[in-house]
Amino acid sequence: MPNQRAEGLVMVRVWAPEDLWTNAKSIATASGIDGSKAVLAFLRWYTGEPGAQLPEPATRKEPDRA
């Protein structure tokens, strides 16, 4: 069946501001992964899964110091 989910997976919904999700997807794509994989990598790291690593964050501009 084409709509059958893989064993052990659940569909979750997370509400996020549209601009934040759009920006995160763009950064993930530029890093060679999709947004969902970046979120999964974060969750694996956050929950302490052995060997999990944080996805590479975007380069942040340093604020101007006057």
Tab-separated table of N, CA, C and O in Angstrom:
chain	number	residue	atom	x	y	z
A	1	MET	N	0.844	-1.192	0.000
A	1	MET	CA	0.000	0.000	0.000
A	1	MET	C	0.881	1.245	0.000
A	1	MET	O	1.773	1.360	0.841
A	2	PRO	N	0.629	2.197	-0.865
A	2	PRO	CA	1.510	3.363	-0.953
A	2	PRO	C	1.462	4.287	0.258
A	2	PRO	O	2.430	4.957	0.551
A	3	ASN	N	0.372	4.347	0.991
A	3	ASN	CA	0.276	5.266	2.128
A	3	ASN	C	0.578	4.600	3.461
A	3	ASN	O	0.310	5.168	4.504
A	4	GLN	N	1.113	3.400	3.441
A	4	GLN	CA	1.458	2.711	4.671
A	4	GLN	C	2.756	3.282	5.221
A	4	GLN	O	3.720	3.491	4.482
A	5	ARG	N	2.771	3.542	6.520
A	5	ARG	CA	3.980	4.098	7.122
A	5	ARG	C	4.960	2.987	7.460
A	5	ARG	O	4.592	1.843	7.650
A	6	ALA	N	6.211	3.379	7.546
A	6	ALA	CA	7.259	2.421	7.895
A	6	ALA	C	7.088	1.990	9.352
A	6	ALA	O	6.611	2.760	10.190
A	7	GLU	N	7.481	0.787	9.635
A	7	GLU	CA	7.391	0.239	10.990
A	7	GLU	C	8.136	1.120	11.991
A	7	GLU	O	9.263	1.519	11.747
A	8	GLY	N	7.486	1.442	13.094
A	8	GLY	CA	8.124	2.194	14.165
A	8	GLY	C	8.157	3.697	13.975
A	8	GLY	O	8.740	4.399	14.786
A	9	LEU	N	7.564	4.225	12.916
A	9	LEU	CA	7.558	5.670	12.689
A	9	LEU	C	6.197	6.253	13.042
A	9	LEU	O	5.169	5.600	12.864
A	10	VAL	N	6.187	7.464	13.530
A	10	VAL	CA	4.949	8.180	13.806
A	10	VAL	C	4.985	9.513	13.076
A	10	VAL	O	6.053	10.104	12.888
A	11	MET	N	3.821	9.975	12.671
A	11	MET	CA	3.708	11.293	12.044
A	11	MET	C	3.440	12.289	13.159
A	11	MET	O	2.552	12.080	13.985
A	12	VAL	N	4.258	13.337	13.230
A	12	VAL	CA	4.058	14.374	14.238
A	12	VAL	C	3.897	15.716	13.547
A	12	VAL	O	4.398	15.930	12.441
A	13	ARG	N	3.198	16.592	14.209
A	13	ARG	CA	3.062	17.957	13.705
A	13	ARG	C	3.625	18.906	14.741
A	13	ARG	O	3.344	18.782	15.929
A	14	VAL	N	4.416	19.817	14.264
A	14	VAL	CA	4.987	20.843	15.129
A	14	VAL	C	4.657	22.180	14.491
A	14	VAL	O	4.964	22.405	13.316
A	15	TRP	N	4.031	23.040	15.253
A	15	TRP	CA	3.724	24.366	14.731
A	15	TRP	C	4.944	25.262	14.908
A	15	TRP	O	5.524	25.336	15.990
A	16	ALA	N	5.335	25.904	13.824
A	16	ALA	CA	6.478	26.809	13.851
A	16	ALA	C	6.131	28.031	13.008
A	16	ALA	O	5.362	27.930	12.051
A	17	PRO	N	6.697	29.172	13.337
A	17	PRO	CA	6.477	30.344	12.491
A	17	PRO	C	6.940	30.044	11.061
A	17	PRO	O	7.994	29.424	10.857
A	18	GLU	N	6.143	30.473	10.105
A	18	GLU	CA	6.430	30.161	8.702
A	18	GLU	C	7.808	30.638	8.273
A	18	GLU	O	8.538	29.910	7.600
A	19	ASP	N	8.176	31.849	8.674
A	19	ASP	CA	9.482	32.376	8.252
A	19	ASP	C	10.627	31.564	8.854
A	19	ASP	O	11.647	31.340	8.206
A	20	LEU	N	10.469	31.081	10.087
A	20	LEU	CA	11.499	30.263	10.718
A	20	LEU	C	11.664	28.941	9.975
A	20	LEU	O	12.780	28.519	9.674
A	21	TRP	N	10.552	28.268	9.653
A	21	TRP	CA	10.616	26.990	8.947
A	21	TRP	C	11.183	27.171	7.543
A	21	TRP	O	12.020	26.389	7.096
A	22	THR	N	10.765	28.226	6.843
A	22	THR	CA	11.276	28.496	5.496
A	22	THR	C	12.787	28.718	5.533
A	22	THR	O	13.525	28.165	4.715
A	23	ASN	N	13.253	29.486	6.505
A	23	ASN	CA	14.685	29.751	6.644
A	23	ASN	C	15.436	28.464	6.983
A	23	ASN	O	16.491	28.175	6.410
A	24	ALA	N	14.888	27.667	7.904
A	24	ALA	CA	15.539	26.410	8.293
A	24	ALA	C	15.624	25.449	7.111
A	24	ALA	O	16.656	24.798	6.911
A	25	LYS	N	14.569	25.354	6.317
A	25	LYS	CA	14.594	24.472	5.144
A	25	LYS	C	15.642	24.935	4.148
A	25	LYS	O	16.341	24.119	3.558
A	26	SER	N	15.753	26.232	3.950
A	26	SER	CA	16.746	26.771	3.016
A	26	SER	C	18.163	26.439	3.479
A	26	SER	O	19.010	26.046	2.677
A	27	ILE	N	18.413	26.598	4.769
A	27	ILE	CA	19.736	26.305	5.318
A	27	ILE	C	20.043	24.818	5.198
A	27	ILE	O	21.135	24.416	4.798
A	28	ALA	N	19.058	23.981	5.519
A	28	ALA	CA	19.253	22.532	5.415
A	28	ALA	C	19.547	22.135	3.973
A	28	ALA	O	20.472	21.357	3.715
A	29	THR	N	18.777	22.671	3.039
A	29	THR	CA	18.989	22.357	1.623
A	29	THR	C	20.392	22.767	1.180
A	29	THR	O	21.070	22.009	0.495
A	30	ALA	N	20.831	23.940	1.615
A	30	ALA	CA	22.173	24.409	1.266
A	30	ALA	C	23.246	23.509	1.884
A	30	ALA	O	24.350	23.416	1.360
A	31	SER	N	22.899	22.827	2.988
A	31	SER	CA	23.829	21.912	3.646
A	31	SER	C	23.747	20.497	3.079
A	31	SER	O	24.449	19.608	3.527
A	32	GLY	N	22.829	20.286	2.135
A	32	GLY	CA	22.720	18.987	1.482
A	32	GLY	C	21.748	18.017	2.127
A	32	GLY	O	21.779	16.830	1.824
A	33	ILE	N	20.898	18.506	3.042
A	33	ILE	CA	19.865	17.648	3.636
A	33	ILE	C	18.521	18.368	3.564
A	33	ILE	O	18.464	19.557	3.248
A	34	ASP	N	17.435	17.649	3.852
A	34	ASP	CA	16.148	18.341	3.869
A	34	ASP	C	15.816	18.763	5.300
A	34	ASP	O	16.462	18.340	6.267
A	35	GLY	N	14.812	19.618	5.438
A	35	GLY	CA	14.451	20.158	6.743
A	35	GLY	C	14.095	19.094	7.759
A	35	GLY	O	14.463	19.178	8.933
A	36	SER	N	13.380	18.067	7.323
A	36	SER	CA	12.981	16.994	8.239
A	36	SER	C	14.186	16.258	8.798
A	36	SER	O	14.232	15.920	9.990
A	37	LYS	N	15.182	16.018	7.967
A	37	LYS	CA	16.383	15.327	8.444
A	37	LYS	C	17.152	16.185	9.442
A	37	LYS	O	17.739	15.663	10.386
A	38	ALA	N	17.154	17.497	9.249
A	38	ALA	CA	17.809	18.389	10.200
A	38	ALA	C	17.091	18.338	11.547
A	38	ALA	O	17.728	18.281	12.602
A	39	VAL	N	15.756	18.331	11.527
A	39	VAL	CA	14.975	18.247	12.765
A	39	VAL	C	15.241	16.908	13.459
A	39	VAL	O	15.442	16.855	14.673
A	40	LEU	N	15.255	15.822	12.700
A	40	LEU	CA	15.533	14.506	13.277
A	40	LEU	C	16.933	14.455	13.897
A	40	LEU	O	17.117	13.892	14.982
A	41	ALA	N	17.910	15.044	13.228
A	41	ALA	CA	19.268	15.072	13.773
A	41	ALA	C	19.285	15.829	15.100
A	41	ALA	O	19.925	15.397	16.067
A	42	PHE	N	18.570	16.944	15.159
A	42	PHE	CA	18.498	17.709	16.404
A	42	PHE	C	17.845	16.876	17.503
A	42	PHE	O	18.335	16.822	18.631
A	43	LEU	N	16.725	16.213	17.185
A	43	LEU	CA	16.029	15.410	18.191
A	43	LEU	C	16.894	14.265	18.696
A	43	LEU	O	16.877	13.955	19.884
A	44	ARG	N	17.650	13.653	17.807
A	44	ARG	CA	18.559	12.574	18.236
A	44	ARG	C	19.624	13.111	19.188
A	44	ARG	O	19.946	12.499	20.200
A	45	TRP	N	20.179	14.278	18.863
A	45	TRP	CA	21.177	14.909	19.734
A	45	TRP	C	20.532	15.320	21.059
A	45	TRP	O	21.068	15.047	22.135
A	46	TYR	N	19.363	15.949	20.994
A	46	TYR	CA	18.669	16.477	22.175
A	46	TYR	C	18.315	15.374	23.166
A	46	TYR	O	18.396	15.578	24.374
A	47	THR	N	17.947	14.206	22.666
A	47	THR	CA	17.557	13.105	23.542
A	47	THR	C	18.748	12.253	23.978
A	47	THR	O	18.579	11.277	24.701
A	48	GLY	N	19.949	12.608	23.530
A	48	GLY	CA	21.147	11.906	23.972
A	48	GLY	C	21.384	10.581	23.289
A	48	GLY	O	22.060	9.709	23.831
A	49	GLU	N	20.854	10.418	22.091
A	49	GLU	CA	21.086	9.168	21.359
A	49	GLU	C	22.584	9.007	21.103
A	49	GLU	O	23.252	9.946	20.668
A	50	PRO	N	23.140	7.834	21.400
A	50	PRO	CA	24.582	7.637	21.209
A	50	PRO	C	25.017	7.946	19.770
A	50	PRO	O	24.361	7.537	18.817
A	51	GLY	N	26.098	8.701	19.659
A	51	GLY	CA	26.650	9.042	18.355
A	51	GLY	C	25.952	10.175	17.632
A	51	GLY	O	26.378	10.589	16.558
A	52	ALA	N	24.887	10.699	18.207
A	52	ALA	CA	24.143	11.775	17.538
A	52	ALA	C	24.941	13.073	17.559
A	52	ALA	O	25.628	13.375	18.536
A	53	GLN	N	24.864	13.802	16.471
A	53	GLN	CA	25.553	15.090	16.373
A	53	GLN	C	24.556	16.139	15.925
A	53	GLN	O	23.628	15.855	15.167
A	54	LEU	N	24.772	17.358	16.386
A	54	LEU	CA	23.925	18.461	15.951
A	54	LEU	C	24.131	18.719	14.468
A	54	LEU	O	25.263	18.627	13.973
A	55	PRO	N	23.052	19.069	13.747
A	55	PRO	CA	23.255	19.483	12.364
A	55	PRO	C	24.042	20.793	12.344
A	55	PRO	O	24.030	21.555	13.311
A	56	GLU	N	24.726	21.043	11.260
A	56	GLU	CA	25.538	22.257	11.131
A	56	GLU	C	24.630	23.485	11.083
A	56	GLU	O	23.737	23.564	10.251
A	57	PRO	N	24.828	24.450	12.001
A	57	PRO	CA	23.982	25.648	11.981
A	57	PRO	C	24.398	26.611	10.877
A	57	PRO	O	25.492	26.502	10.319
A	58	ALA	N	23.514	27.536	10.605
A	58	ALA	CA	23.819	28.586	9.636
A	58	ALA	C	24.904	29.488	10.194
A	58	ALA	O	25.081	29.592	11.410
A	59	THR	N	25.622	30.138	9.321
A	59	THR	CA	26.601	31.137	9.751
A	59	THR	C	25.842	32.349	10.252
A	59	THR	O	24.932	32.840	9.588
A	60	ARG	N	26.202	32.782	11.429
A	60	ARG	CA	25.501	33.921	12.013
A	60	ARG	C	26.349	35.175	11.879
A	60	ARG	O	27.548	35.135	12.096
A	61	LYS	N	25.685	36.268	11.542
A	61	LYS	CA	26.383	37.540	11.486
A	61	LYS	C	26.557	38.044	12.915
A	61	LYS	O	25.650	37.989	13.706
A	62	GLU	N	27.739	38.514	13.217
A	62	GLU	CA	27.976	39.127	14.516
A	62	GLU	C	27.317	40.509	14.517
A	62	GLU	O	27.406	41.239	13.536
A	63	PRO	N	26.659	40.875	15.624
A	63	PRO	CA	26.056	42.201	15.668
A	63	PRO	C	27.126	43.289	15.641
A	63	PRO	O	28.227	43.087	16.146
A	64	ASP	N	26.784	44.407	15.020
A	64	ASP	CA	27.709	45.540	14.990
A	64	ASP	C	27.856	46.094	16.402
A	64	ASP	O	26.891	46.302	17.115
A	65	ARG	N	29.098	46.289	16.804
A	65	ARG	CA	29.372	46.858	18.141
A	65	ARG	C	29.851	48.287	17.934
A	65	ARG	O	30.836	48.527	17.269
A	66	ALA	N	29.113	49.216	18.506
A	66	ALA	CA	29.486	50.626	18.339
A	66	ALA	C	30.279	51.128	19.522
A	66	ALA	O	30.310	50.638	20.559
